[in-house]
């Protein structure tokens, strides 16, 4: 039976560490959060991030904009926040309403304030192995592996999903730790044949029940990044806990696994940005 990786407890530890380190700064780290429209899930995420800031003693500045906000208005706000010296980090909650150009918006954020690590310059820095920030969700996964003493070097790491937010940067961080990385996606034939080779399996697809016990090698580490709702409306990941947990060596629950770690790593990035802005 697998050991459950406690993301909630580790996230609390990471946040306490960030809060303690921020005490040496002359000015408190400040996060600007932009939420366009009223998507309820996004609202929950934004409130959570603001709560984390308060918990760490960091400032958060919320900018809730109407769904009809124009591209120009949004770019003007970002430009103002780029120049605001009280703002160390800028986060635009995704997804944006369909009429807005996400790529242009993310590219307008000052790369030194890009605490999500979504700006092309920061993605490029990550790929060449000289990152300014680490992408929050993949960094949270790496922190979990480190905390539980799970070695990545030489392991076959299989990532399910190729999104810019999780799948692609996840593969990059595992590769930088000398894992052998396979990225699977919707066009991958015979998924179980590949997942069964995984020493470390990371699922970031968003489909309830995607990963079942017969797809997992005995003793594999299984990391579930997804946040789905099952038929009964309960929060769950991609992994079928009942059939996978008996086969895995380590497993992350949903909720209480990767989710809290993503938020904790955002606080770490904000601290990193604030230190740099304050010449520390
Ligand atoms: N939407 C879903 N995940 C994320 C995230 O990590 N950052 C932002 N800004 N939006 C998201």
mmCIF file of N, CA, C and O in Angstrom, residues 35-138:
data_model
loop_
_atom_site.group_PDB
_atom_site.id
_atom_site.type_symbol
_atom_site.label_atom_id
_atom_site.label_comp_id
_atom_site.label_asym_id
_atom_site.label_seq_id
_atom_site.Cartn_x
_atom_site.Cartn_y
_atom_site.Cartn_z
ATOM 1 N N UNK A 35 -8.244 39.342 -11.912
ATOM 2 C CA UNK A 35 -9.287 38.367 -12.248
ATOM 3 C C UNK A 35 -10.274 39.052 -13.189
ATOM 4 O O UNK A 35 -10.884 40.065 -12.830
ATOM 5 N N UNK A 36 -10.401 38.518 -14.390
ATOM 6 C CA UNK A 36 -11.334 39.106 -15.361
ATOM 7 C C UNK A 36 -12.563 38.197 -15.452
ATOM 8 O O UNK A 36 -12.432 37.011 -15.749
ATOM 9 N N UNK A 37 -13.735 38.796 -15.205
ATOM 10 C CA UNK A 37 -14.973 38.020 -15.268
ATOM 11 C C UNK A 37 -15.279 37.365 -13.939
ATOM 12 O O UNK A 37 -14.631 37.657 -12.924
ATOM 13 N N UNK A 38 -16.281 36.460 -13.927
ATOM 14 C CA UNK A 38 -16.743 35.919 -12.648
ATOM 15 C C UNK A 38 -16.840 34.399 -12.669
ATOM 16 O O UNK A 38 -17.775 33.818 -12.124
ATOM 17 N N UNK A 39 -15.856 33.757 -13.297
ATOM 18 C CA UNK A 39 -15.797 32.288 -13.273
ATOM 19 C C UNK A 39 -15.667 31.831 -11.808
ATOM 20 O O UNK A 39 -14.748 32.250 -11.110
ATOM 21 N N UNK A 40 -16.597 31.014 -11.328
ATOM 22 C CA UNK A 40 -16.581 30.656 -9.898
ATOM 23 C C UNK A 40 -15.318 29.903 -9.470
ATOM 24 O O UNK A 40 -14.806 30.140 -8.364
ATOM 25 N N UNK A 41 -14.810 29.018 -10.330
ATOM 26 C CA UNK A 41 -13.595 28.280 -9.959
ATOM 27 C C UNK A 41 -12.419 29.244 -9.820
ATOM 28 O O UNK A 41 -11.639 29.169 -8.859
ATOM 29 N N UNK A 42 -12.295 30.180 -10.770
ATOM 30 C CA UNK A 42 -11.211 31.171 -10.708
ATOM 31 C C UNK A 42 -11.325 32.020 -9.449
ATOM 32 O O UNK A 42 -10.323 32.363 -8.822
ATOM 33 N N UNK A 43 -12.562 32.352 -9.095
ATOM 34 C CA UNK A 43 -12.803 33.148 -7.877
ATOM 35 C C UNK A 43 -12.245 32.413 -6.646
ATOM 36 O O UNK A 43 -11.591 32.996 -5.802
ATOM 37 N N UNK A 44 -12.504 31.112 -6.592
ATOM 38 C CA UNK A 44 -12.022 30.294 -5.468
ATOM 39 C C UNK A 44 -10.488 30.294 -5.440
ATOM 40 O O UNK A 44 -9.874 30.483 -4.385
ATOM 41 N N UNK A 45 -9.862 30.116 -6.607
ATOM 42 C CA UNK A 45 -8.393 30.085 -6.673
ATOM 43 C C UNK A 45 -7.798 31.418 -6.220
ATOM 44 O O UNK A 45 -6.835 31.455 -5.443
ATOM 45 N N UNK A 46 -8.385 32.514 -6.713
ATOM 46 C CA UNK A 46 -7.858 33.845 -6.380
ATOM 47 C C UNK A 46 -7.981 34.108 -4.878
ATOM 48 O O UNK A 46 -7.042 34.590 -4.240
ATOM 49 N N UNK A 47 -9.128 33.760 -4.312
ATOM 50 C CA UNK A 47 -9.320 33.955 -2.875
ATOM 51 C C UNK A 47 -8.283 33.145 -2.094
ATOM 52 O O UNK A 47 -7.718 33.624 -1.104
ATOM 53 N N UNK A 48 -8.009 31.932 -2.560
ATOM 54 C CA UNK A 48 -7.011 31.075 -1.907
ATOM 55 C C UNK A 48 -5.628 31.714 -1.937
ATOM 56 O O UNK A 48 -4.907 31.699 -0.926
ATOM 57 N N UNK A 49 -5.262 32.288 -3.076
ATOM 58 C CA UNK A 49 -3.937 32.905 -3.207
ATOM 59 C C UNK A 49 -3.815 34.129 -2.299
ATOM 60 O O UNK A 49 -2.762 34.370 -1.700
ATOM 61 N N UNK A 50 -4.914 34.877 -2.180
ATOM 62 C CA UNK A 50 -4.898 36.048 -1.290
ATOM 63 C C UNK A 50 -4.785 35.621 0.174
ATOM 64 O O UNK A 50 -4.098 36.266 0.968
ATOM 65 N N UNK A 51 -5.421 34.526 0.479
ATOM 66 C CA UNK A 51 -5.359 33.986 1.849
ATOM 67 C C UNK A 51 -3.918 33.557 2.169
ATOM 68 O O UNK A 51 -3.409 33.799 3.273
ATOM 69 N N UNK A 52 -3.275 32.925 1.201
ATOM 70 C CA UNK A 52 -1.878 32.506 1.393
ATOM 71 C C UNK A 52 -0.985 33.709 1.649
ATOM 72 O O UNK A 52 -0.100 33.663 2.507
ATOM 73 N N UNK A 53 -1.215 34.789 0.877
ATOM 74 C CA UNK A 53 -0.415 36.015 1.077
ATOM 75 C C UNK A 53 -0.575 36.502 2.515
ATOM 76 O O UNK A 53 0.416 36.799 3.188
ATOM 77 N N UNK A 54 -1.814 36.568 2.973
ATOM 78 C CA UNK A 54 -2.080 37.058 4.334
ATOM 79 C C UNK A 54 -1.375 36.166 5.364
ATOM 80 O O UNK A 54 -0.765 36.657 6.318
ATOM 81 N N UNK A 55 -1.444 34.866 5.126
ATOM 82 C CA UNK A 55 -0.829 33.893 6.041
ATOM 83 C C UNK A 55 0.685 34.084 6.131
ATOM 84 O O UNK A 55 1.283 33.890 7.189
ATOM 85 N N UNK A 56 1.305 34.472 5.021
ATOM 86 C CA UNK A 56 2.765 34.658 4.976
ATOM 87 C C UNK A 56 3.171 36.071 5.395
ATOM 88 O O UNK A 56 4.359 36.383 5.447
ATOM 89 N N UNK A 57 2.185 36.934 5.643
ATOM 90 C CA UNK A 57 2.501 38.335 5.942
ATOM 91 C C UNK A 57 2.820 39.137 4.694
ATOM 92 O O UNK A 57 3.458 40.187 4.766
ATOM 93 N N UNK A 58 2.397 38.643 3.530
ATOM 94 C CA UNK A 58 2.608 39.356 2.270
ATOM 95 C C UNK A 58 1.355 40.168 1.944
ATOM 96 O O UNK A 58 0.265 39.867 2.420
ATOM 97 N N UNK A 59 1.519 41.189 1.106
ATOM 98 C CA UNK A 59 0.377 42.001 0.694
ATOM 99 C C UNK A 59 -0.202 41.456 -0.603
ATOM 100 O O UNK A 59 0.527 40.925 -1.443
ATOM 101 N N UNK A 60 -1.530 41.569 -0.758
ATOM 102 C CA UNK A 60 -2.125 41.240 -2.060
ATOM 103 C C UNK A 60 -3.037 42.381 -2.476
ATOM 104 O O UNK A 60 -3.696 43.005 -1.645
ATOM 105 N N UNK A 61 -2.998 42.657 -3.748
ATOM 106 C CA UNK A 61 -3.798 43.746 -4.319
ATOM 107 C C UNK A 61 -4.678 43.129 -5.396
ATOM 108 O O UNK A 61 -4.169 42.688 -6.428
ATOM 109 N N UNK A 62 -5.985 43.083 -5.124
ATOM 110 C CA UNK A 62 -6.864 42.420 -6.097
ATOM 111 C C UNK A 62 -7.438 43.406 -7.106
ATOM 112 O O UNK A 62 -7.867 44.495 -6.739
ATOM 113 N N UNK A 63 -7.407 43.000 -8.363
ATOM 114 C CA UNK A 63 -8.024 43.785 -9.432
ATOM 115 C C UNK A 63 -9.064 42.899 -10.104
ATOM 116 O O UNK A 63 -8.731 42.094 -10.964
ATOM 117 N N UNK A 64 -10.308 43.048 -9.669
ATOM 118 C CA UNK A 64 -11.401 42.267 -10.290
ATOM 119 C C UNK A 64 -12.010 43.121 -11.394
ATOM 120 O O UNK A 64 -12.527 44.207 -11.148
ATOM 121 N N UNK A 65 -11.925 42.637 -12.610
ATOM 122 C CA UNK A 65 -12.400 43.403 -13.773
ATOM 123 C C UNK A 65 -13.626 42.722 -14.379
ATOM 124 O O UNK A 65 -13.753 41.500 -14.313
ATOM 125 N N UNK A 66 -14.522 43.523 -14.973
ATOM 126 C CA UNK A 66 -15.705 42.916 -15.597
ATOM 127 C C UNK A 66 -15.332 42.030 -16.790
ATOM 128 O O UNK A 66 -14.291 42.236 -17.417
ATOM 129 N N UNK A 67 -16.207 41.073 -17.089
ATOM 130 C CA UNK A 67 -15.962 40.126 -18.187
ATOM 131 C C UNK A 67 -15.785 40.854 -19.517
ATOM 132 O O UNK A 67 -15.112 40.355 -20.417
ATOM 133 N N UNK A 68 -16.383 42.036 -19.636
ATOM 134 C CA UNK A 68 -16.332 42.781 -20.908
ATOM 135 C C UNK A 68 -15.077 43.645 -21.040
ATOM 136 O O UNK A 68 -14.957 44.419 -21.995
ATOM 137 N N UNK A 69 -14.154 43.545 -20.110
ATOM 138 C CA UNK A 69 -12.909 44.320 -20.172
ATOM 139 C C UNK A 69 -12.229 44.136 -21.529
ATOM 140 O O UNK A 69 -12.159 43.014 -22.040
ATOM 141 N N UNK A 70 -11.741 45.234 -22.096
ATOM 142 C CA UNK A 70 -11.077 45.126 -23.411
ATOM 143 C C UNK A 70 -9.608 44.761 -23.221
ATOM 144 O O UNK A 70 -9.030 44.953 -22.144
ATOM 145 N N UNK A 71 -9.026 44.269 -24.294
ATOM 146 C CA UNK A 71 -7.602 43.926 -24.308
ATOM 147 C C UNK A 71 -6.778 45.149 -23.892
ATOM 148 O O UNK A 71 -5.849 45.040 -23.090
ATOM 149 N N UNK A 72 -7.148 46.295 -24.437
ATOM 150 C CA UNK A 72 -6.402 47.514 -24.169
ATOM 151 C C UNK A 72 -6.460 47.898 -22.688
ATOM 152 O O UNK A 72 -5.441 48.272 -22.092
ATOM 153 N N UNK A 73 -7.649 47.789 -22.105
ATOM 154 C CA UNK A 73 -7.796 48.120 -20.675
ATOM 155 C C UNK A 73 -6.931 47.188 -19.819
ATOM 156 O O UNK A 73 -6.273 47.633 -18.873
ATOM 157 N N UNK A 74 -6.950 45.920 -20.166
ATOM 158 C CA UNK A 74 -6.170 44.950 -19.395
ATOM 159 C C UNK A 74 -4.668 45.227 -19.541
ATOM 160 O O UNK A 74 -3.922 45.217 -18.550
ATOM 161 N N UNK A 75 -4.243 45.526 -20.748
ATOM 162 C CA UNK A 75 -2.816 45.826 -20.978
ATOM 163 C C UNK A 75 -2.397 47.098 -20.244
ATOM 164 O O UNK A 75 -1.281 47.178 -19.728
ATOM 165 N N UNK A 76 -3.320 48.065 -20.173
ATOM 166 C CA UNK A 76 -3.011 49.305 -19.441
ATOM 167 C C UNK A 76 -2.826 49.041 -17.955
ATOM 168 O O UNK A 76 -1.922 49.594 -17.322
ATOM 169 N N UNK A 77 -3.683 48.190 -17.413
ATOM 170 C CA UNK A 77 -3.547 47.840 -15.989
ATOM 171 C C UNK A 77 -2.204 47.131 -15.745
ATOM 172 O O UNK A 77 -1.483 47.459 -14.793
ATOM 173 N N UNK A 78 -1.860 46.195 -16.607
ATOM 174 C CA UNK A 78 -0.593 45.467 -16.434
ATOM 175 C C UNK A 78 0.584 46.433 -16.518
ATOM 176 O O UNK A 78 1.519 46.367 -15.705
ATOM 177 N N UNK A 79 0.511 47.362 -17.449
ATOM 178 C CA UNK A 79 1.583 48.346 -17.606
ATOM 179 C C UNK A 79 1.749 49.182 -16.329
ATOM 180 O O UNK A 79 2.863 49.457 -15.876
ATOM 181 N N UNK A 80 0.615 49.548 -15.726
ATOM 182 C CA UNK A 80 0.651 50.324 -14.479
ATOM 183 C C UNK A 80 1.256 49.484 -13.349
ATOM 184 O O UNK A 80 2.093 49.960 -12.572
ATOM 185 N N UNK A 81 0.867 48.225 -13.265
ATOM 186 C CA UNK A 81 1.385 47.341 -12.206
ATOM 187 C C UNK A 81 2.867 47.042 -12.422
ATOM 188 O O UNK A 81 3.625 46.889 -11.459
ATOM 189 N N UNK A 82 3.293 46.973 -13.682
ATOM 190 C CA UNK A 82 4.720 46.778 -13.978
ATOM 191 C C UNK A 82 5.550 47.905 -13.365
ATOM 192 O O UNK A 82 6.675 47.687 -12.906
ATOM 193 N N UNK A 83 4.974 49.129 -13.352
ATOM 194 C CA UNK A 83 5.723 50.303 -12.860
ATOM 195 C C UNK A 83 5.545 50.528 -11.357
ATOM 196 O O UNK A 83 6.263 51.329 -10.753
ATOM 197 N N UNK A 84 4.565 49.842 -10.752
ATOM 198 C CA UNK A 84 4.238 50.055 -9.332
ATOM 199 C C UNK A 84 5.292 49.376 -8.442
ATOM 200 O O UNK A 84 5.414 48.149 -8.437
ATOM 201 N N UNK A 85 6.014 50.166 -7.668
ATOM 202 C CA UNK A 85 7.123 49.608 -6.881
ATOM 203 C C UNK A 85 6.653 48.793 -5.660
ATOM 204 O O UNK A 85 7.442 48.061 -5.071
ATOM 205 N N UNK A 86 5.362 48.916 -5.317
ATOM 206 C CA UNK A 86 4.834 48.095 -4.209
ATOM 207 C C UNK A 86 4.458 46.695 -4.683
ATOM 208 O O UNK A 86 4.178 45.814 -3.880
ATOM 209 N N UNK A 87 4.462 46.516 -5.998
ATOM 210 C CA UNK A 87 4.051 45.230 -6.591
ATOM 211 C C UNK A 87 5.288 44.444 -7.019
ATOM 212 O O UNK A 87 6.024 44.861 -7.905
ATOM 213 N N UNK A 88 5.504 43.308 -6.374
ATOM 214 C CA UNK A 88 6.643 42.447 -6.730
ATOM 215 C C UNK A 88 6.243 41.368 -7.728
ATOM 216 O O UNK A 88 7.064 40.907 -8.514
ATOM 217 N N UNK A 89 4.985 40.947 -7.649
ATOM 218 C CA UNK A 89 4.516 39.879 -8.530
ATOM 219 C C UNK A 89 3.165 40.227 -9.119
ATOM 220 O O UNK A 89 2.340 40.864 -8.458
ATOM 221 N N UNK A 90 2.961 39.821 -10.384
ATOM 222 C CA UNK A 90 1.676 40.045 -11.052
ATOM 223 C C UNK A 90 1.150 38.697 -11.529
ATOM 224 O O UNK A 90 1.857 37.961 -12.220
ATOM 225 N N UNK A 91 -0.089 38.403 -11.154
ATOM 226 C CA UNK A 91 -0.700 37.141 -11.560
ATOM 227 C C UNK A 91 -2.016 37.436 -12.267
ATOM 228 O O UNK A 91 -2.894 38.082 -11.699
ATOM 229 N N UNK A 92 -2.120 37.004 -13.506
ATOM 230 C CA UNK A 92 -3.393 37.102 -14.237
ATOM 231 C C UNK A 92 -4.035 35.729 -14.178
ATOM 232 O O UNK A 92 -3.483 34.757 -14.717
ATOM 233 N N UNK A 93 -5.161 35.635 -13.502
ATOM 234 C CA UNK A 93 -5.802 34.317 -13.362
ATOM 235 C C UNK A 93 -6.338 33.848 -14.713
ATOM 236 O O UNK A 93 -7.023 34.590 -15.403
ATOM 237 N N UNK A 94 -6.008 32.624 -15.056
ATOM 238 C CA UNK A 94 -6.469 32.010 -16.301
ATOM 239 C C UNK A 94 -7.582 31.012 -15.986
ATOM 240 O O UNK A 94 -7.627 30.499 -14.876
ATOM 241 N N UNK A 95 -8.478 30.714 -16.920
ATOM 242 C CA UNK A 95 -8.538 31.240 -18.274
ATOM 243 C C UNK A 95 -9.137 32.651 -18.335
ATOM 244 O O UNK A 95 -9.940 33.017 -17.478
ATOM 245 N N UNK A 96 -8.739 33.401 -19.354
ATOM 246 C CA UNK A 96 -9.333 34.711 -19.606
ATOM 247 C C UNK A 96 -10.571 34.517 -20.491
ATOM 248 O O UNK A 96 -10.650 33.535 -21.231
ATOM 249 N N UNK A 97 -11.519 35.448 -20.441
ATOM 250 C CA UNK A 97 -12.657 35.372 -21.373
ATOM 251 C C UNK A 97 -12.152 35.283 -22.823
ATOM 252 O O UNK A 97 -11.089 35.818 -23.144
ATOM 253 N N UNK A 98 -12.921 34.606 -23.662
ATOM 254 C CA UNK A 98 -12.495 34.247 -25.015
ATOM 255 C C UNK A 98 -12.047 35.393 -25.913
ATOM 256 O O UNK A 98 -11.221 35.193 -26.806
ATOM 257 N N UNK A 99 -12.579 36.613 -25.677
ATOM 258 C CA UNK A 99 -12.243 37.718 -26.587
ATOM 259 C C UNK A 99 -10.860 38.309 -26.280
ATOM 260 O O UNK A 99 -10.372 39.145 -27.026
ATOM 261 N N UNK A 100 -10.240 37.886 -25.186
ATOM 262 C CA UNK A 100 -8.929 38.451 -24.820
ATOM 263 C C UNK A 100 -7.803 37.547 -25.327
ATOM 264 O O UNK A 100 -7.933 36.327 -25.347
ATOM 265 N N UNK A 101 -6.699 38.180 -25.725
ATOM 266 C CA UNK A 101 -5.547 37.466 -26.290
ATOM 267 C C UNK A 101 -4.577 37.124 -25.155
ATOM 268 O O UNK A 101 -3.781 37.960 -24.720
ATOM 269 N N UNK A 102 -4.694 35.879 -24.696
ATOM 270 C CA UNK A 102 -3.940 35.428 -23.520
ATOM 271 C C UNK A 102 -2.422 35.561 -23.732
ATOM 272 O O UNK A 102 -1.694 36.008 -22.839
ATOM 273 N N UNK A 103 -1.968 35.174 -24.907
ATOM 274 C CA UNK A 103 -0.529 35.199 -25.172
ATOM 275 C C UNK A 103 0.023 36.624 -25.061
ATOM 276 O O UNK A 103 1.082 36.848 -24.453
ATOM 277 N N UNK A 104 -0.722 37.578 -25.626
ATOM 278 C CA UNK A 104 -0.272 38.968 -25.562
ATOM 279 C C UNK A 104 -0.306 39.484 -24.111
ATOM 280 O O UNK A 104 0.596 40.207 -23.683
ATOM 281 N N UNK A 105 -1.323 39.078 -23.369
ATOM 282 C CA UNK A 105 -1.460 39.524 -21.975
ATOM 283 C C UNK A 105 -0.293 38.995 -21.130
ATOM 284 O O UNK A 105 0.369 39.750 -20.410
ATOM 285 N N UNK A 106 -0.019 37.719 -21.246
ATOM 286 C CA UNK A 106 1.062 37.130 -20.434
ATOM 287 C C UNK A 106 2.416 37.714 -20.842
ATOM 288 O O UNK A 106 3.294 37.930 -20.001
ATOM 289 N N UNK A 107 2.569 38.012 -22.115
ATOM 290 C CA UNK A 107 3.817 38.592 -22.613
ATOM 291 C C UNK A 107 4.014 40.040 -22.192
ATOM 292 O O UNK A 107 5.120 40.572 -22.304
ATOM 293 N N UNK A 108 2.930 40.680 -21.714
ATOM 294 C CA UNK A 108 3.025 42.092 -21.315
ATOM 295 C C UNK A 108 3.493 42.235 -19.859
ATOM 296 O O UNK A 108 3.879 43.319 -19.425
ATOM 297 N N UNK A 109 3.455 41.150 -19.102
ATOM 298 C CA UNK A 109 3.888 41.205 -17.695
ATOM 299 C C UNK A 109 5.412 41.348 -17.647
ATOM 300 O O UNK A 109 6.130 40.646 -18.369
ATOM 301 N N UNK A 110 5.897 42.253 -16.811
ATOM 302 C CA UNK A 110 7.346 42.391 -16.607
ATOM 303 C C UNK A 110 7.903 41.020 -16.186
ATOM 304 O O UNK A 110 7.464 40.458 -15.174
ATOM 305 N N UNK A 111 8.854 40.466 -16.948
ATOM 306 C CA UNK A 111 9.376 39.128 -16.612
ATOM 307 C C UNK A 111 9.911 39.037 -15.174
ATOM 308 O O UNK A 111 9.878 37.962 -14.573
ATOM 309 N N UNK A 112 10.345 40.156 -14.608
ATOM 310 C CA UNK A 112 10.842 40.153 -13.220
ATOM 311 C C UNK A 112 9.699 40.058 -12.204
ATOM 312 O O UNK A 112 9.943 39.867 -11.019
ATOM 313 N N UNK A 113 8.451 40.260 -12.667
ATOM 314 C CA UNK A 113 7.280 40.159 -11.783
ATOM 315 C C UNK A 113 6.410 38.957 -12.136
ATOM 316 O O UNK A 113 5.325 38.792 -11.598
ATOM 317 N N UNK A 114 6.911 38.116 -13.014
ATOM 318 C CA UNK A 114 6.135 37.003 -13.575
ATOM 319 C C UNK A 114 6.190 35.781 -12.651
ATOM 320 O O UNK A 114 6.823 34.769 -12.954
ATOM 321 N N UNK A 115 5.478 35.873 -11.527
ATOM 322 C CA UNK A 115 5.562 34.821 -10.499
ATOM 323 C C UNK A 115 4.897 33.504 -10.911
ATOM 324 O O UNK A 115 5.089 32.481 -10.251
ATOM 325 N N UNK A 116 4.113 33.517 -11.985
ATOM 326 C CA UNK A 116 3.548 32.274 -12.524
ATOM 327 C C UNK A 116 4.543 31.562 -13.439
ATOM 328 O O UNK A 116 4.359 30.398 -13.786
ATOM 329 N N UNK A 117 5.573 32.301 -13.872
ATOM 330 C CA UNK A 117 6.544 31.770 -14.843
ATOM 331 C C UNK A 117 5.860 31.398 -16.169
ATOM 332 O O UNK A 117 6.089 30.324 -16.713
ATOM 333 N N UNK A 118 5.012 32.306 -16.659
ATOM 334 C CA UNK A 118 4.300 32.084 -17.920
ATOM 335 C C UNK A 118 4.881 32.927 -19.060
ATOM 336 O O UNK A 118 4.539 32.713 -20.217
ATOM 337 N N UNK A 119 5.692 33.944 -18.742
ATOM 338 C CA UNK A 119 6.241 34.816 -19.795
ATOM 339 C C UNK A 119 7.223 34.013 -20.661
ATOM 340 O O UNK A 119 8.021 33.230 -20.120
ATOM 341 N N UNK A 120 7.167 34.212 -21.990
ATOM 342 C CA UNK A 120 8.066 33.444 -22.867
ATOM 343 C C UNK A 120 9.544 33.542 -22.471
ATOM 344 O O UNK A 120 10.288 32.563 -22.606
ATOM 345 N N UNK A 121 9.966 34.697 -21.965
ATOM 346 C CA UNK A 121 11.366 34.833 -21.551
ATOM 347 C C UNK A 121 11.677 33.881 -20.387
ATOM 348 O O UNK A 121 12.721 33.213 -20.370
ATOM 349 N N UNK A 122 10.747 33.803 -19.429
ATOM 350 C CA UNK A 122 10.973 32.912 -18.279
ATOM 351 C C UNK A 122 10.842 31.444 -18.653
ATOM 352 O O UNK A 122 11.537 30.593 -18.083
ATOM 353 N N UNK A 123 9.963 31.154 -19.612
ATOM 354 C CA UNK A 123 9.857 29.770 -20.105
ATOM 355 C C UNK A 123 11.172 29.391 -20.789
ATOM 356 O O UNK A 123 11.705 28.303 -20.581
ATOM 357 N N UNK A 124 11.715 30.326 -21.564
ATOM 358 C CA UNK A 124 12.998 30.085 -22.228
ATOM 359 C C UNK A 124 14.132 29.883 -21.233
ATOM 360 O O UNK A 124 14.944 28.966 -21.374
ATOM 361 N N UNK A 125 14.155 30.723 -20.199
ATOM 362 C CA UNK A 125 15.182 30.571 -19.152
ATOM 363 C C UNK A 125 15.084 29.205 -18.483
ATOM 364 O O UNK A 125 16.098 28.584 -18.154
ATOM 365 N N UNK A 126 13.851 28.765 -18.285
ATOM 366 C CA UNK A 126 13.628 27.454 -17.674
ATOM 367 C C UNK A 126 14.178 26.348 -18.576
ATOM 368 O O UNK A 126 14.863 25.429 -18.111
ATOM 369 N N UNK A 127 13.889 26.453 -19.869
ATOM 370 C CA UNK A 127 14.289 25.399 -20.810
ATOM 371 C C UNK A 127 15.821 25.298 -20.910
ATOM 372 O O UNK A 127 16.361 24.197 -21.004
ATOM 373 N N UNK A 128 16.509 26.450 -20.848
ATOM 374 C CA UNK A 128 17.974 26.374 -20.938
ATOM 375 C C UNK A 128 18.628 26.096 -19.579
ATOM 376 O O UNK A 128 19.846 26.014 -19.476
ATOM 377 N N UNK A 129 17.811 25.967 -18.543
ATOM 378 C CA UNK A 129 18.353 25.553 -17.248
ATOM 379 C C UNK A 129 18.864 26.697 -16.389
ATOM 380 O O UNK A 129 19.676 26.485 -15.488
ATOM 381 N N UNK A 130 18.385 27.917 -16.661
ATOM 382 C CA UNK A 130 18.794 29.066 -15.861
ATOM 383 C C UNK A 130 17.556 29.866 -15.454
ATOM 384 O O UNK A 130 17.391 31.020 -15.821
ATOM 385 N N UNK A 131 16.647 29.241 -14.688
ATOM 386 C CA UNK A 131 15.343 29.861 -14.446
ATOM 387 C C UNK A 131 15.389 31.032 -13.465
ATOM 388 O O UNK A 131 16.141 30.990 -12.484
ATOM 389 N N UNK A 132 14.582 32.059 -13.752
ATOM 390 C CA UNK A 132 14.398 33.174 -12.816
ATOM 391 C C UNK A 132 13.324 32.782 -11.794
ATOM 392 O O UNK A 132 13.427 33.095 -10.620
ATOM 393 N N UNK A 133 12.285 32.121 -12.279
ATOM 394 C CA UNK A 133 11.215 31.581 -11.436
ATOM 395 C C UNK A 133 10.966 30.146 -11.865
ATOM 396 O O UNK A 133 11.265 29.769 -12.998
ATOM 397 N N UNK A 134 10.388 29.359 -10.952
ATOM 398 C CA UNK A 134 9.973 28.013 -11.329
ATOM 399 C C UNK A 134 8.450 28.002 -11.458
ATOM 400 O O UNK A 134 7.762 28.610 -10.635
ATOM 401 N N UNK A 135 7.923 27.320 -12.467
ATOM 402 C CA UNK A 135 6.466 27.235 -12.618
ATOM 403 C C UNK A 135 5.870 26.534 -11.399
ATOM 404 O O UNK A 135 6.380 25.501 -10.953
ATOM 405 N N UNK A 136 4.788 27.123 -10.834
ATOM 406 C CA UNK A 136 4.346 26.757 -9.485
ATOM 407 C C UNK A 136 3.947 25.295 -9.328
ATOM 408 O O UNK A 136 4.388 24.629 -8.378
ATOM 409 N N UNK A 137 3.118 24.779 -10.223
ATOM 410 C CA UNK A 137 2.645 23.399 -10.033
ATOM 411 C C UNK A 137 3.784 22.386 -10.201
ATOM 412 O O UNK A 137 3.999 21.552 -9.311
ATOM 413 N N UNK A 138 4.551 22.446 -11.302
ATOM 414 C CA UNK A 138 5.672 21.505 -11.419
ATOM 415 C C UNK A 138 6.692 21.664 -10.284
ATOM 416 O O UNK A 138 7.216 20.664 -9.773
#
